[in-house]
Short mmCIF file of C-alpha atoms and ligand atoms in Angstrom, two decimals:
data_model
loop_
_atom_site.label_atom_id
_atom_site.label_comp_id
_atom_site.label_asym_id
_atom_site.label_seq_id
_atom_site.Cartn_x
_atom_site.Cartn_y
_atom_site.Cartn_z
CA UNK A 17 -17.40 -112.82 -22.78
CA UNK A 18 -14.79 -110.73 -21.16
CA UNK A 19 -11.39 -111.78 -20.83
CA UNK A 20 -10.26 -113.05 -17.30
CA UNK A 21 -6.89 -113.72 -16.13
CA UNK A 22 -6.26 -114.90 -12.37
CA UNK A 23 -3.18 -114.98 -10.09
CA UNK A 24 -3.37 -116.77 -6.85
CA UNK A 25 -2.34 -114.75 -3.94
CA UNK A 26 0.09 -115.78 -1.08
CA UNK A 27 -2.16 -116.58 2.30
CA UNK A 28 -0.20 -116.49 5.60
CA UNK A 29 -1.85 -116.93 8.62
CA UNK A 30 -3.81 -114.52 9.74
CA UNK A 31 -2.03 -114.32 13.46
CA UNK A 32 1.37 -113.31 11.29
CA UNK A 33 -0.57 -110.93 9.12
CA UNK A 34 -1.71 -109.09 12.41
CA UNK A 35 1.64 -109.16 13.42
CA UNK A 36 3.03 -107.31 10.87
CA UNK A 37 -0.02 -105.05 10.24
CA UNK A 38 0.78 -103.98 13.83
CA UNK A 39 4.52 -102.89 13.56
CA UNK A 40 3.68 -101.18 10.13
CA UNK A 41 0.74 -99.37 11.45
CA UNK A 42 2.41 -98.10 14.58
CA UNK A 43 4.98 -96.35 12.68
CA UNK A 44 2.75 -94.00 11.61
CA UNK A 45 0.09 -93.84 14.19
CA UNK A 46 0.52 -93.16 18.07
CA UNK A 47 -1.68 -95.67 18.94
CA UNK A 48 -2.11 -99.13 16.19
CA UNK A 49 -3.71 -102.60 17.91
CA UNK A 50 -4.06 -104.85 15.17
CA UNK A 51 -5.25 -108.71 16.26
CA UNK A 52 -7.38 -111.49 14.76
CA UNK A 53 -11.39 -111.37 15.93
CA UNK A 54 -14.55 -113.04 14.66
CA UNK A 55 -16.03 -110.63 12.80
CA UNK A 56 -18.47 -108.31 14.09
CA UNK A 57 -22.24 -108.50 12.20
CA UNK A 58 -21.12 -106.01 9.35
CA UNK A 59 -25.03 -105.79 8.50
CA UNK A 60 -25.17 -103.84 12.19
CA UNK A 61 -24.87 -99.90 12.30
CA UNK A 62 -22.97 -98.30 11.54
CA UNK A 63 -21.41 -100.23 9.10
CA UNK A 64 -24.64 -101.46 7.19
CA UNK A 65 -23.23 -103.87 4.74
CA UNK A 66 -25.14 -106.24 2.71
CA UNK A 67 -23.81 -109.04 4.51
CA UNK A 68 -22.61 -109.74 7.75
CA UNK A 69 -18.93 -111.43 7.65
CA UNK A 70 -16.27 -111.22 4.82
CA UNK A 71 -15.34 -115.19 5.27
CA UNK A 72 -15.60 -118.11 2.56
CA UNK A 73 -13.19 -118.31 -0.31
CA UNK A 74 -12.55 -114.30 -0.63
CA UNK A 75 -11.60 -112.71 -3.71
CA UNK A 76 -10.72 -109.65 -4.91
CA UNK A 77 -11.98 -108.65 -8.48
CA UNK A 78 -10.03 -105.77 -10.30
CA UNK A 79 -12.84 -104.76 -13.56
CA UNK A 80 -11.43 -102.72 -16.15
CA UNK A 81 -9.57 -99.40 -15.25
CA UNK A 82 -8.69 -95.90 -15.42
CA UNK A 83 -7.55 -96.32 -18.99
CA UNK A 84 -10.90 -96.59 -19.71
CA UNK A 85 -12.13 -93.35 -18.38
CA UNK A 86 -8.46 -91.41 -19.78
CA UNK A 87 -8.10 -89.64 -21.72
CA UNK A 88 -11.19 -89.58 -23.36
CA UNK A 89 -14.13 -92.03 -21.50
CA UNK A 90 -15.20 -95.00 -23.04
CA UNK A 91 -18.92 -95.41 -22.19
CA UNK A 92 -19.49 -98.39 -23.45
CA UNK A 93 -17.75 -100.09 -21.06
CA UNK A 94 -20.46 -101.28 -18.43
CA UNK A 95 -20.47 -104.20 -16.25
CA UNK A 96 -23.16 -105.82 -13.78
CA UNK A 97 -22.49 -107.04 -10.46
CA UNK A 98 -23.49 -110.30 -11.41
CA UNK A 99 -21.73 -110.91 -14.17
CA UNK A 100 -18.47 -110.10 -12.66
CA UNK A 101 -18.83 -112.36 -9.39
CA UNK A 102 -19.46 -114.74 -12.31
CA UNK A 103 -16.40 -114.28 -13.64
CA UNK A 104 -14.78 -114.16 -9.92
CA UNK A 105 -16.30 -117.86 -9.65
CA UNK A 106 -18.05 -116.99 -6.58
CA UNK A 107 -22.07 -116.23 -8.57
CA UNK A 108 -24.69 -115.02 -5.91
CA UNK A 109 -22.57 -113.82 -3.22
CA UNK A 110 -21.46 -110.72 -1.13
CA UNK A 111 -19.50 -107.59 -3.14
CA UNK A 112 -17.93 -104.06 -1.74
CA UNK A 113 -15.68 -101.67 -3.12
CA UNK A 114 -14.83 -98.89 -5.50
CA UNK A 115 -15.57 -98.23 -8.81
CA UNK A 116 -17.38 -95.31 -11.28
CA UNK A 117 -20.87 -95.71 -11.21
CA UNK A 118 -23.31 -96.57 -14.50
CA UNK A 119 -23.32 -93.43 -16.28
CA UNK A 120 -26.04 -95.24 -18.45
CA UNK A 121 -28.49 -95.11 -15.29
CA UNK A 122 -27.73 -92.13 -13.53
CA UNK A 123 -26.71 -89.94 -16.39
CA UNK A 124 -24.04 -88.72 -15.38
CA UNK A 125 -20.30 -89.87 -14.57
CA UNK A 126 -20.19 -90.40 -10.27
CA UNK A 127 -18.41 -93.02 -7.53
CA UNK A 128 -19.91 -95.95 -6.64
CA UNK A 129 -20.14 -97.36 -3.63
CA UNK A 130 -20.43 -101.23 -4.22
CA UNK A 131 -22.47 -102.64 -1.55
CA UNK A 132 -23.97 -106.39 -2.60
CA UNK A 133 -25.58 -109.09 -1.56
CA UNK A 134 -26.26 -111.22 -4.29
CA UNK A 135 -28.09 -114.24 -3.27
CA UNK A 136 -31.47 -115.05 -3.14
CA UNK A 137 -32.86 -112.82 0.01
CA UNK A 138 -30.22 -110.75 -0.86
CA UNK A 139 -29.84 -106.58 -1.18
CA UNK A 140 -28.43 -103.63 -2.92
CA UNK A 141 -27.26 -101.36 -0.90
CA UNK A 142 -25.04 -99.93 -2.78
CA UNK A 143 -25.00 -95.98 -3.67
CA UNK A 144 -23.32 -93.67 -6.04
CA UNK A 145 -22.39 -90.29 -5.06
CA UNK A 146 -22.64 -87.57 -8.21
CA UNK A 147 -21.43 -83.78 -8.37
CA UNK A 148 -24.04 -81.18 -9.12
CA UNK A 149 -22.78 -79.05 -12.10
CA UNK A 150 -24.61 -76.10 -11.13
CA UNK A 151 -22.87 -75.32 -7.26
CA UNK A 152 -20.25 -77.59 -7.12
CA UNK A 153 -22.41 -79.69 -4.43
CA UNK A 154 -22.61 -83.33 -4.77
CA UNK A 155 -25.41 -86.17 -3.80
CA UNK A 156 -25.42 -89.36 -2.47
CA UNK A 157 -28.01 -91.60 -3.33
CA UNK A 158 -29.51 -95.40 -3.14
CA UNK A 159 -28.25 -97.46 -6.64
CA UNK A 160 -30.29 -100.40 -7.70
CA UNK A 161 -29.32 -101.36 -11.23
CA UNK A 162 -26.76 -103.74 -10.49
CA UNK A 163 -24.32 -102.11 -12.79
CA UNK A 164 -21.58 -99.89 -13.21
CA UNK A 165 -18.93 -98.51 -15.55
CA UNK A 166 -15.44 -98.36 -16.49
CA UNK A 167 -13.89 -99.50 -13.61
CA UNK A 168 -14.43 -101.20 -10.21
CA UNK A 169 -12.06 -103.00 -7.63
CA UNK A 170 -14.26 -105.33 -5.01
CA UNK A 171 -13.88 -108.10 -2.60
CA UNK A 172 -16.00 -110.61 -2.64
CA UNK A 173 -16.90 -113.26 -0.64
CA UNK A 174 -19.59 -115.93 0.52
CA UNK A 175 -19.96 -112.90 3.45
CA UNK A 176 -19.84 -115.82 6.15
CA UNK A 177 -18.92 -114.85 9.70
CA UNK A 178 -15.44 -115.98 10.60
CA UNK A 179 -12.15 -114.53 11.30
CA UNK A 180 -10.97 -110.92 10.25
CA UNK A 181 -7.94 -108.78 11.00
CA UNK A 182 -9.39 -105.82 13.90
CA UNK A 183 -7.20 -103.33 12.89
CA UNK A 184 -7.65 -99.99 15.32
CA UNK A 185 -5.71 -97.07 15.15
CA UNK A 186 -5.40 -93.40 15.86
CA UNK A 187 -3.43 -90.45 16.37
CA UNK A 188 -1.62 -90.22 12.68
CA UNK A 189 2.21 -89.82 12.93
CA UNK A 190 3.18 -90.25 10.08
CA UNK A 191 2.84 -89.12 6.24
CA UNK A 192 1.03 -92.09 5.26
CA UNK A 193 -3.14 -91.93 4.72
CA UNK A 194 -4.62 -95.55 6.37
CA UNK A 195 -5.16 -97.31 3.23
CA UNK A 196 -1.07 -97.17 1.96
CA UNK A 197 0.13 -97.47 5.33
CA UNK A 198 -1.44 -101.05 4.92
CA UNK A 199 -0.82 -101.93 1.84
CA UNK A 200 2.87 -100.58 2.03
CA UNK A 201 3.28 -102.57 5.23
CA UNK A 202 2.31 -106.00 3.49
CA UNK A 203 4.71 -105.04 0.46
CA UNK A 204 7.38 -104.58 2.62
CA UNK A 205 7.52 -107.22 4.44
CA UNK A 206 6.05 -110.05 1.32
CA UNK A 207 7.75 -108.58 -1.14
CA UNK A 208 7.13 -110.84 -4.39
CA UNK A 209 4.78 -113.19 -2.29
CA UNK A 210 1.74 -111.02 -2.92
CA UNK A 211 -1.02 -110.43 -0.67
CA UNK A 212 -4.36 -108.98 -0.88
CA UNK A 213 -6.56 -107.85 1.51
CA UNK A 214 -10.23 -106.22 1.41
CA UNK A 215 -13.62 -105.36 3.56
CA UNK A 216 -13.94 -102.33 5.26
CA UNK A 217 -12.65 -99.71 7.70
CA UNK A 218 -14.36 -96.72 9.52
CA UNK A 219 -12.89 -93.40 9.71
CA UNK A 220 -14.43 -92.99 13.25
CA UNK A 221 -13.40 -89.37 14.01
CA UNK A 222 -11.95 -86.32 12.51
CA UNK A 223 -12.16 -85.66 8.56
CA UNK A 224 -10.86 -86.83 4.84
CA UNK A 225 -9.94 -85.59 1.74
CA UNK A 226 -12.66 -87.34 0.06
CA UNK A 227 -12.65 -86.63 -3.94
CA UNK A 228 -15.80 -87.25 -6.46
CA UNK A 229 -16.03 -87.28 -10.24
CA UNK A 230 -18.12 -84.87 -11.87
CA UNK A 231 -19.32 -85.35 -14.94
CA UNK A 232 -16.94 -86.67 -18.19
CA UNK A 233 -13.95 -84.10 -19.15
CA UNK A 234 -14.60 -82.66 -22.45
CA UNK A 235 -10.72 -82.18 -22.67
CA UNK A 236 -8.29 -84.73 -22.52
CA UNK A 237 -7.25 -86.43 -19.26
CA UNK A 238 -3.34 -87.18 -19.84
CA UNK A 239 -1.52 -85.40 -16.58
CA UNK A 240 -1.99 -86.36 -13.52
CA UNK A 241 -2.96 -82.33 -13.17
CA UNK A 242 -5.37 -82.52 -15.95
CA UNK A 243 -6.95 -85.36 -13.47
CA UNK A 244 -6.62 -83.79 -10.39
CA UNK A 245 -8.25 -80.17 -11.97
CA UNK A 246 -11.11 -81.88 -13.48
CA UNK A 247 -11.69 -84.03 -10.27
CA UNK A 248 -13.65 -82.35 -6.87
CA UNK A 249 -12.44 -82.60 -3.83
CA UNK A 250 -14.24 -82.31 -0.63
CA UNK A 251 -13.30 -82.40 3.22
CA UNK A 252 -15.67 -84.77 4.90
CA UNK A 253 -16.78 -85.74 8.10
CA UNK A 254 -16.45 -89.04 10.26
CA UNK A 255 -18.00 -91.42 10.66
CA UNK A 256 -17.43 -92.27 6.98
CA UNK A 257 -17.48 -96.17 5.92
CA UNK A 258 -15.00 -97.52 3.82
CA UNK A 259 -15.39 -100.12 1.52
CA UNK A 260 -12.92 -101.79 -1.13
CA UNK A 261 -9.89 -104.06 -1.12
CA UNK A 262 -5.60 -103.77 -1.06
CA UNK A 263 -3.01 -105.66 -3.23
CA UNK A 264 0.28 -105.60 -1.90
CA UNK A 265 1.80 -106.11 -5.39
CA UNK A 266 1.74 -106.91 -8.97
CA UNK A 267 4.04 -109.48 -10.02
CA UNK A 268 2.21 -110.37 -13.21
CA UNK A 269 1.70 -107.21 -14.25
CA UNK A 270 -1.78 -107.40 -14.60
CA UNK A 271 -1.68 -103.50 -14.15
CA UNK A 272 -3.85 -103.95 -11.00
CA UNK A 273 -4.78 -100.80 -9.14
CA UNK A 274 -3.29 -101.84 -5.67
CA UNK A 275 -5.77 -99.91 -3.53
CA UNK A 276 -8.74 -98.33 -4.10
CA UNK A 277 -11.69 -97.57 -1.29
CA UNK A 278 -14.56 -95.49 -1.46
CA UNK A 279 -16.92 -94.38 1.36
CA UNK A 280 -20.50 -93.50 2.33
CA UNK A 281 -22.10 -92.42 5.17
CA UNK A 282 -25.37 -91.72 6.69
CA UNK A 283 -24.96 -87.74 6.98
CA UNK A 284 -24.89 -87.30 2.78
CA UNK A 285 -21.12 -87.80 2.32
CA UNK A 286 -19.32 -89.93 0.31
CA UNK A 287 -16.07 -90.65 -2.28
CA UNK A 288 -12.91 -91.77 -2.70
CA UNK A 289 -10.78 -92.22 0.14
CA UNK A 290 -7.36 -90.28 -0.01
CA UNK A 291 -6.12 -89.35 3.46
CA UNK A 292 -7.20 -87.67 6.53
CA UNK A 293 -6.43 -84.49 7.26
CA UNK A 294 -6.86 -84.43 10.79
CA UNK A 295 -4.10 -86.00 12.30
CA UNK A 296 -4.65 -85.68 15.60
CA UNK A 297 -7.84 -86.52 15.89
CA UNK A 298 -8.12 -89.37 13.19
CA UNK A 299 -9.41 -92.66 14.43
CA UNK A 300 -9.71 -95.62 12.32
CA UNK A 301 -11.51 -99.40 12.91
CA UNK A 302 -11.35 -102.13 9.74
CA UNK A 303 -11.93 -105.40 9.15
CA UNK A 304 -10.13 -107.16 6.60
CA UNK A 305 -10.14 -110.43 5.33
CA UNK A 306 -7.13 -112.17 2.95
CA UNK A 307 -8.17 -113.20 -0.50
CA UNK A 308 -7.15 -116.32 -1.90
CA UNK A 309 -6.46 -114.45 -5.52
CA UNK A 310 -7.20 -111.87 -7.83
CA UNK A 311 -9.57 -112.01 -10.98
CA UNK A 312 -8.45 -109.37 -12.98
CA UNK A 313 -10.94 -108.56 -15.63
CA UNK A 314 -11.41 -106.77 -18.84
CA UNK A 315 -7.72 -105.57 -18.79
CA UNK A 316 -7.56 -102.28 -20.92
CA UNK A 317 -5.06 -103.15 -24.16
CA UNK A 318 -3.72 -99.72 -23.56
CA UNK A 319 -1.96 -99.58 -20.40
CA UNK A 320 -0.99 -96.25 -19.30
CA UNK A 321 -2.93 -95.01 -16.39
CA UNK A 322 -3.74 -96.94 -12.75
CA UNK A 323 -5.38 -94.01 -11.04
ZN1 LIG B 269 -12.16 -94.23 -6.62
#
């Protein structure tokens, strides 16, 4: 059985989250409205999630880790959806985010886009996006197998409908990309009351640095340039959905990767999330939901790398 450790996050209200999210947001956008909604039916287009609401006892789940991909990959290290939302004590229920897809499926090394209902009626519609050696292209495509590898960083939920933070913003000011403008935000103003937050946001115009893994390095992985040569990058297009989950800190040091979304779309795009690059004509709309803790599991002994 893998190990499991779990840290109980702080949970303000979400009124005082909104609050804050608002200020932090606004520094860096033109134009930031950040309030508390019920949550739109996230099963609805364009957002086509497994489930429609991110309510009833969240969680965010933080599998394994970079150190298992660097600096040479372990492939043995594979996971199911199922067994982890085991682990998160929350079996047969709703799961988005980030991770590296099951190289054991799809042959090759790719992103995965965790999409997850896992009760009965439930559905998979999660997808992995993979480079194509030969031009440098990539693919995004349907992944059924329930599994994954190396790494993955989720929220999960009971996906009841309920109250979310609406956070909508555009017009980017300021140097930070959407995702660490949150996060940052929360860890400035929670400091060593940690907070987590996950769902999913829409980059609803303009375009992202969006990278993908190709295949496994042959070489070592040690620099953050060996990393950043052997990874491709792309530009993409909005509307690209987001998916994945925020920790504002790491007070046990459970060497948690703090933030970590992916994206997919229904135009053939799809990746990890790093910033716009379109500034003035970035728009963003999320929903997030606070987690009650974080399961951190299958912590790598060797802790050197978070990204
Ligand atoms: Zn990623």
């Amino acid at each position: 059985m893998l190990p499991v450790q779990k840290m109980p996050l702080h949970q303000p209200p979400l009124e005082e989250v909104a609050e804050v999210l608002q200020k932090g947001l606004a520094n860096n956008f033109s134009t930031a409205e950040v309030k508390v909604v019920d949550c739109p039916d996230l099963t609805a287009a364009p957002f086509d999630l497994a489930e429609k609401g991110l309510s009833g006892r969240p969680r965010i789940l933080d599998v394994g880790g970079p150190d298992y991909l660097k600096p040479f990959p372990q492939k043995e290290k594979k996971y199911s959806f199922a067994d982890v939302s085991n682990l998160g004590e929350l079996p047969g229920s709703f799961l988005i985010g980030a991770g590296a897809g099951p190289c054991h499926h799809t042959g090759t090394n790719c992103e995965l886009i965790c999409n997850v209902q896992l009760g009965e009626g439930g559905s998979n519609k999660s997808r992995i996006v993979k480079v194509n050696e030969g031009d440098g292209s990539y693919t995004i495509m349907e992944e059924k197998s329930g599994e994954f590898s190396l790494l993955g960083n989720f929220f999960l939920s009971q996906g009841k409908p309920g109250k979310v933070l609406e956070l909508k913003v555009k017009d980017r000011t300021g140097p930070e990309n959407f995702v660490s403008c949150v996060r940052k935000t929360l860890a400035a103003h929670y400091g060593d009351k940690t907070v987590g937050v996950g769902g999913t946001f829409l980059l609803q115009t303009g375009k992202a640095n969006i990278h993908v893994m190709p295949d496994f390095s042959k070489t070592a992985l040690e620099t953050d340039e060996q990393s950043d040569n052997w990874l491709k990058f792309y530009e993409m297009d909005a509307p690209l959905i987001h998916v994945g989950e925020i920790v504002s800190g790491d007070p046990e040091k459970l060497h948690l990767r703090c933030e970590h979304f992916h994206c997919f779309s229904h135009h053939g795009q799809g990746g990890h999330y790093h910033y716009d690059t379109t500034p003035n004509s970035a728009s963003y709309l999320g929903y997030l939901n606070l987690a009650e803790a974080v399961y951190r599991i299958d912590i790598p002994q060797e802790k050197k790398y978070l990204f």
